[in-house]
Short mmCIF file of C-alpha atoms in Angstrom, two decimals:
data_model
loop_
_atom_site.label_atom_id
_atom_site.label_comp_id
_atom_site.label_asym_id
_atom_site.label_seq_id
_atom_site.Cartn_x
_atom_site.Cartn_y
_atom_site.Cartn_z
CA MET W 107 -25.28 166.37 -150.26
CA VAL W 108 -21.97 164.88 -149.16
CA ASP W 109 -22.22 161.45 -147.53
CA THR W 110 -20.91 161.57 -143.93
CA LEU W 111 -19.77 157.93 -144.18
CA LYS W 112 -17.52 158.87 -147.10
CA ILE W 113 -15.95 161.66 -145.06
CA ASP W 114 -15.39 159.23 -142.18
CA PHE W 115 -13.68 156.84 -144.62
CA TYR W 116 -11.45 159.66 -145.83
CA ARG W 117 -10.41 160.64 -142.31
CA GLU W 118 -9.52 157.06 -141.43
CA ASN W 119 -7.78 156.06 -144.65
CA GLY W 120 -6.47 159.35 -146.03
CA TYR W 121 -8.22 159.03 -149.38
CA LEU W 122 -11.64 158.75 -150.99
CA ILE W 123 -12.78 157.60 -154.44
CA VAL W 124 -15.88 159.12 -156.04
CA ASN W 125 -17.12 157.84 -159.40
CA GLU W 126 -19.16 159.57 -162.12
CA LEU W 127 -18.91 163.06 -160.64
CA PHE W 128 -18.42 164.71 -164.05
CA GLU W 129 -20.18 164.51 -167.39
CA GLU W 130 -18.39 162.90 -170.35
CA LYS W 131 -18.94 165.98 -172.57
CA PHE W 132 -17.23 168.30 -170.07
CA LEU W 133 -14.27 165.95 -169.59
CA LYS W 134 -13.83 165.49 -173.32
CA LYS W 135 -13.65 169.25 -173.77
CA LEU W 136 -10.84 169.48 -171.20
CA GLU W 137 -9.00 166.51 -172.70
CA ASN W 138 -9.11 168.15 -176.13
CA LYS W 139 -7.56 171.31 -174.70
CA LEU W 140 -4.43 169.53 -173.45
CA GLU W 141 -2.59 169.66 -176.77
CA LEU W 142 -2.95 173.45 -176.83
CA PHE W 143 -0.39 173.74 -174.04
CA ASN W 144 2.30 172.78 -176.57
CA ASN W 145 1.91 176.39 -177.71
CA HIS W 146 2.99 177.60 -174.27
CA LEU W 147 6.20 175.64 -173.65
CA SER W 148 8.15 178.81 -172.93
CA GLU W 149 5.79 179.87 -170.12
CA PRO W 150 7.24 179.32 -166.60
CA ASN W 151 4.15 177.46 -165.36
CA VAL W 152 4.63 174.73 -168.01
CA ILE W 153 7.16 172.17 -166.71
CA CYS W 154 8.76 169.76 -169.20
CA GLU W 155 10.58 166.45 -168.91
CA LYS W 156 14.20 166.21 -170.08
CA ASN W 157 12.85 164.66 -173.29
CA GLY W 158 10.82 167.80 -173.98
CA GLU W 159 7.38 166.37 -173.20
CA ILE W 160 5.16 168.32 -170.81
CA ARG W 161 5.29 166.95 -167.25
CA SER W 162 3.12 169.46 -165.37
CA ILE W 163 1.13 172.61 -166.06
CA PHE W 164 0.55 174.79 -163.01
CA SER W 165 -2.46 177.14 -162.95
CA PRO W 166 -3.65 175.89 -166.37
CA GLN W 167 -6.44 178.48 -166.34
CA LEU W 168 -3.78 181.12 -167.06
CA GLN W 169 -3.60 179.90 -170.67
CA GLU W 170 -6.87 178.00 -171.12
CA LYS W 171 -9.89 179.52 -169.37
CA SER W 172 -11.93 176.34 -169.80
CA PHE W 173 -9.98 174.85 -166.88
CA GLU W 174 -11.33 177.50 -164.50
CA LYS W 175 -14.75 175.85 -164.36
CA LEU W 176 -13.24 172.64 -163.01
CA TYR W 177 -11.66 174.05 -159.85
CA ARG W 178 -14.77 176.15 -159.17
CA ASP W 179 -17.14 173.19 -159.57
CA ASP W 180 -19.69 173.17 -156.77
CA ARG W 181 -19.44 169.39 -156.30
CA LEU W 182 -15.70 169.55 -155.59
CA ILE W 183 -16.04 172.52 -153.28
CA LYS W 184 -18.78 170.88 -151.20
CA TYR W 185 -16.61 167.80 -150.64
CA ALA W 186 -13.55 169.90 -149.87
CA GLU W 187 -15.38 172.13 -147.39
CA LYS W 188 -16.77 169.08 -145.61
CA ILE W 189 -13.33 167.46 -145.40
CA ILE W 190 -11.54 170.63 -144.30
CA GLY W 191 -14.34 171.91 -142.08
CA GLY W 192 -15.06 175.38 -143.39
CA GLU W 193 -14.47 177.85 -146.19
CA ILE W 194 -11.63 177.18 -148.59
CA TYR W 195 -9.50 178.86 -151.23
CA LEU W 196 -7.59 177.50 -154.19
CA TYR W 197 -4.06 176.75 -153.03
CA GLN W 198 -2.63 174.92 -156.04
CA TYR W 199 -3.92 173.70 -159.39
CA LYS W 200 -1.98 171.63 -161.88
CA LEU W 201 -2.25 169.15 -164.69
CA ASN W 202 0.11 166.18 -164.53
CA LEU W 203 0.65 164.64 -167.95
CA LYS W 204 2.37 161.34 -168.62
CA LYS W 205 2.68 161.00 -172.35
CA ALA W 206 2.67 157.52 -173.90
CA PHE W 207 6.14 155.89 -173.81
CA ALA W 208 7.60 159.05 -172.21
CA GLY W 209 6.01 160.04 -168.90
CA ASN W 210 8.48 159.84 -166.01
CA TYR W 211 7.96 158.62 -162.44
CA TRP W 212 7.35 160.42 -159.13
CA GLU W 213 9.21 159.19 -156.03
CA TRP W 214 7.52 158.31 -152.74
CA HIS W 215 6.72 161.59 -151.05
CA GLN W 216 4.15 163.62 -149.15
CA ASP W 217 2.89 166.96 -150.43
CA PHE W 218 2.63 168.78 -147.12
CA PRO W 219 6.41 169.10 -146.45
CA TYR W 220 6.69 171.34 -149.53
CA TRP W 221 3.75 173.45 -148.45
CA ASN W 222 4.97 173.65 -144.86
CA LEU W 223 8.71 174.10 -145.35
CA ASP W 224 8.68 176.09 -148.59
CA ASP W 225 5.43 178.05 -148.33
CA GLY W 226 4.88 178.43 -144.59
CA VAL W 227 1.55 176.60 -144.26
CA GLN W 228 1.31 175.46 -140.64
CA LYS W 229 -1.41 172.79 -140.66
CA PRO W 230 -2.38 170.03 -143.13
CA GLN W 231 -5.94 171.43 -143.10
CA MET W 232 -6.02 170.92 -146.86
CA VAL W 233 -7.18 168.40 -149.42
CA SER W 234 -6.02 167.47 -152.91
CA ILE W 235 -8.40 166.19 -155.56
CA MET W 236 -7.23 164.29 -158.63
CA ILE W 237 -9.55 163.87 -161.62
CA LEU W 238 -8.65 161.37 -164.34
CA LEU W 239 -8.85 162.98 -167.78
CA ASN W 240 -8.22 159.64 -169.53
CA ASP W 241 -9.22 156.07 -168.77
CA THR W 242 -6.25 154.95 -166.67
CA GLU W 243 -4.99 151.40 -166.19
CA SER W 244 -2.19 150.03 -163.98
CA TYR W 245 0.30 150.08 -166.89
CA GLN W 246 -0.04 153.85 -167.44
CA GLY W 247 1.72 154.89 -164.24
CA PRO W 248 -1.28 155.80 -162.07
CA LEU W 249 -0.96 157.30 -158.60
CA LEU W 250 0.07 154.80 -155.91
CA ILE W 251 -0.91 155.48 -152.30
CA ILE W 252 -0.48 153.78 -148.94
CA PRO W 253 -3.75 154.00 -146.97
CA LYS W 254 -3.57 155.41 -143.43
CA SER W 255 0.00 156.63 -143.94
CA HIS W 256 -1.23 160.21 -143.43
CA LYS W 257 -1.36 159.46 -139.71
CA ASN W 258 2.46 159.73 -139.59
CA GLY W 259 2.37 163.52 -139.89
CA ILE W 260 5.45 164.79 -141.71
CA ALA W 261 7.38 161.54 -142.01
CA LYS W 262 11.08 160.82 -141.72
CA MET W 263 12.74 161.84 -144.96
CA GLN W 264 15.25 160.07 -147.14
CA LYS W 265 18.72 161.63 -146.96
CA LYS W 266 19.85 162.91 -150.34
CA GLU W 267 23.44 164.01 -150.09
CA HIS W 268 23.46 165.83 -153.42
CA PHE W 269 20.88 168.29 -152.13
CA LEU W 270 23.25 169.24 -149.29
CA LYS W 271 25.86 170.34 -151.81
CA LYS W 272 23.75 172.54 -154.06
CA ARG W 273 21.47 175.53 -154.00
CA ILE W 274 17.86 174.38 -153.88
CA GLU W 275 16.07 175.28 -157.09
CA LEU W 276 12.39 175.45 -157.98
CA MET W 277 12.69 172.35 -160.18
CA ASP W 278 13.83 170.26 -157.20
CA ALA W 279 10.18 170.04 -156.20
CA LEU W 280 8.85 169.45 -159.70
CA ASN W 281 10.95 166.79 -161.40
CA SER W 282 11.54 163.09 -160.77
CA ASP W 283 14.41 163.74 -158.33
CA LEU W 284 12.40 165.29 -155.51
CA LYS W 285 14.11 167.05 -152.62
CA TYR W 286 11.65 165.84 -149.94
CA THR W 287 11.13 162.08 -150.24
CA ILE W 288 10.17 159.53 -147.62
CA ASP W 289 12.66 157.25 -145.91
CA LYS W 290 12.62 153.96 -147.85
CA ASP W 291 12.45 151.75 -144.75
CA LEU W 292 9.40 153.68 -143.56
CA VAL W 293 7.70 153.29 -146.95
CA LYS W 294 8.25 149.53 -146.76
CA LYS W 295 6.98 149.37 -143.17
CA GLU W 296 3.79 151.26 -144.03
CA ALA W 297 3.24 149.23 -147.22
CA LEU W 298 3.53 145.95 -145.32
CA LYS W 299 1.07 147.23 -142.73
CA ASN W 300 -1.53 148.88 -144.99
CA ASP W 301 -0.74 147.73 -148.55
CA ILE W 302 -0.30 149.88 -151.68
CA ILE W 303 -3.32 150.90 -153.74
CA SER W 304 -3.18 151.84 -157.42
CA LEU W 305 -5.59 154.66 -158.24
CA SER W 306 -6.62 153.60 -161.72
CA GLY W 307 -10.10 154.02 -163.13
CA LYS W 308 -12.35 155.37 -165.85
CA LYS W 309 -12.16 158.92 -167.16
CA GLY W 310 -13.73 161.24 -164.59
CA THR W 311 -12.92 159.07 -161.56
CA THR W 312 -12.18 161.52 -158.75
CA PHE W 313 -9.74 160.85 -155.91
CA PHE W 314 -9.55 162.93 -152.74
CA PHE W 315 -6.33 162.53 -150.76
CA HIS W 316 -4.74 163.93 -147.60
CA PRO W 317 -1.63 166.17 -147.93
CA ASN W 318 0.39 163.78 -145.74
CA ILE W 319 -0.52 160.50 -147.44
CA PHE W 320 2.45 158.58 -148.89
CA HIS W 321 2.20 158.51 -152.69
CA ALA W 322 4.26 157.87 -155.81
CA SER W 323 3.82 156.76 -159.41
CA ASN W 324 5.68 154.73 -162.02
CA SER W 325 6.74 155.82 -165.49
CA ASN W 326 4.24 155.45 -168.32
CA VAL W 327 5.77 152.95 -170.74
CA SER W 328 2.38 152.14 -172.26
CA PRO W 329 1.22 153.44 -175.68
CA PHE W 330 -1.55 155.47 -173.99
CA ASN W 331 -1.46 158.92 -172.40
CA ARG W 332 -2.24 159.38 -168.70
CA SER W 333 -3.55 162.85 -167.93
CA THR W 334 -4.85 164.14 -164.60
CA ALA W 335 -5.98 167.39 -163.04
CA ILE W 336 -4.95 167.90 -159.41
CA ILE W 337 -6.62 170.64 -157.38
CA THR W 338 -5.55 171.50 -153.84
CA TYR W 339 -7.76 173.55 -151.55
CA ASN W 340 -6.69 175.11 -148.26
CA SER W 341 -8.68 176.48 -145.33
CA ILE W 342 -9.00 180.27 -145.32
CA LEU W 343 -7.87 180.00 -141.66
CA ASN W 344 -4.65 178.21 -142.65
CA VAL W 345 -2.96 180.67 -145.00
CA PRO W 346 0.87 180.62 -145.18
CA GLU W 347 2.58 182.47 -142.34
CA SER W 348 5.68 182.96 -144.42
CA ALA W 349 6.80 182.11 -147.91
CA ASN W 350 10.04 181.88 -149.84
CA THR W 351 8.69 183.81 -152.81
CA SER W 352 11.98 183.50 -154.69
CA ILE W 353 11.33 179.80 -155.41
CA ARG W 354 7.57 179.42 -155.03
CA PRO W 355 5.79 181.75 -157.45
CA ASP W 356 2.06 182.49 -157.34
CA TYR W 357 1.23 179.99 -160.07
CA ILE W 358 2.48 177.22 -157.73
CA CYS W 359 1.38 178.61 -154.36
CA SER W 360 -1.62 180.90 -154.76
CA ARG W 361 -1.69 183.99 -152.58
CA ASP W 362 -5.29 184.85 -153.33
CA PHE W 363 -6.75 183.85 -149.95
CA GLN W 364 -10.35 184.82 -150.68
CA ALA W 365 -12.95 182.09 -150.17
CA ILE W 366 -13.63 180.45 -153.51
CA LYS W 367 -16.91 181.07 -155.31
CA SER W 368 -18.34 177.92 -156.83
CA ILE W 369 -19.98 177.40 -160.19
CA SER W 370 -22.91 174.98 -160.15
#
C-alpha cells in the first residue's frame, strides 16, 4: 500500500525518495547486464559520449529482456498510478551511465519541455522514477534537483544562439549541450529559495520526480561508475496529440498507449 503522506510530500516538493524497494539479487543481475550493451554500440537506441563511452541506452529491454521486469514491477506501478491518478503506460525508459573518469554532465533542465514541444504531450500528468544501480556518492555526479521548482510550470529557457542557426537534431536532446535548458538567473533564484539536493544513496534507492522539476548533474571524475535506470510513466488520458516522428523515434517516445500490466 502506498503511503498517502509520501504522495503529499511528492506533490509539494516535486520528488520522493523510497529506500529498499528492490532486492539486492535482482539489482545485481541488472548491474551485471550493463556491460553487454557494449555489443550494441551500433544500435540507434545506444547513445555514446564523444569519448566513445555509453551515455544512455533507451528502451534497454530491446537488447536485454531482463530489463523488462523492472519497468513492469508492481511496486513502481502502484506508486506511479497513485501519483498520476489513474492508469498509466510506459512513456520512456532509459539507462543513464556515467563511467568512472569519463561520464559527462547534464545541464539544468526540465524534462517536460521535450515531451511537450517535441512529442505533443499536453499535460505534465507523468512521473519519472530513477533507480540507482550502483552505490552513488556526491563525487560520482548524482542527480541534482531543486525542490518545489516544479511549481514554475515550463520555465523560462536559456537562450542558445547556436541552436537558432542550425537544424535541430535528435542528439540535441541527448548530449551535454541540451537545446532546452533553464534560464541561469531563474536557476539561481530557485536554488536560493529552496536549496539544491543531491540524490545520492545506496544501490536500489528509488527517486520519484516531477517532469517539471529543475535538475542537472555533474561529470563523474571519480574512479567509480554511476549507473541509473530512469522510467517515465504517462497517464493513458494524456497521450501525445502530435509528434515529430522524424526526430523522436519509438524507442525514445513510446507510442504503445495501452495500460501497462504489472509483474508482482
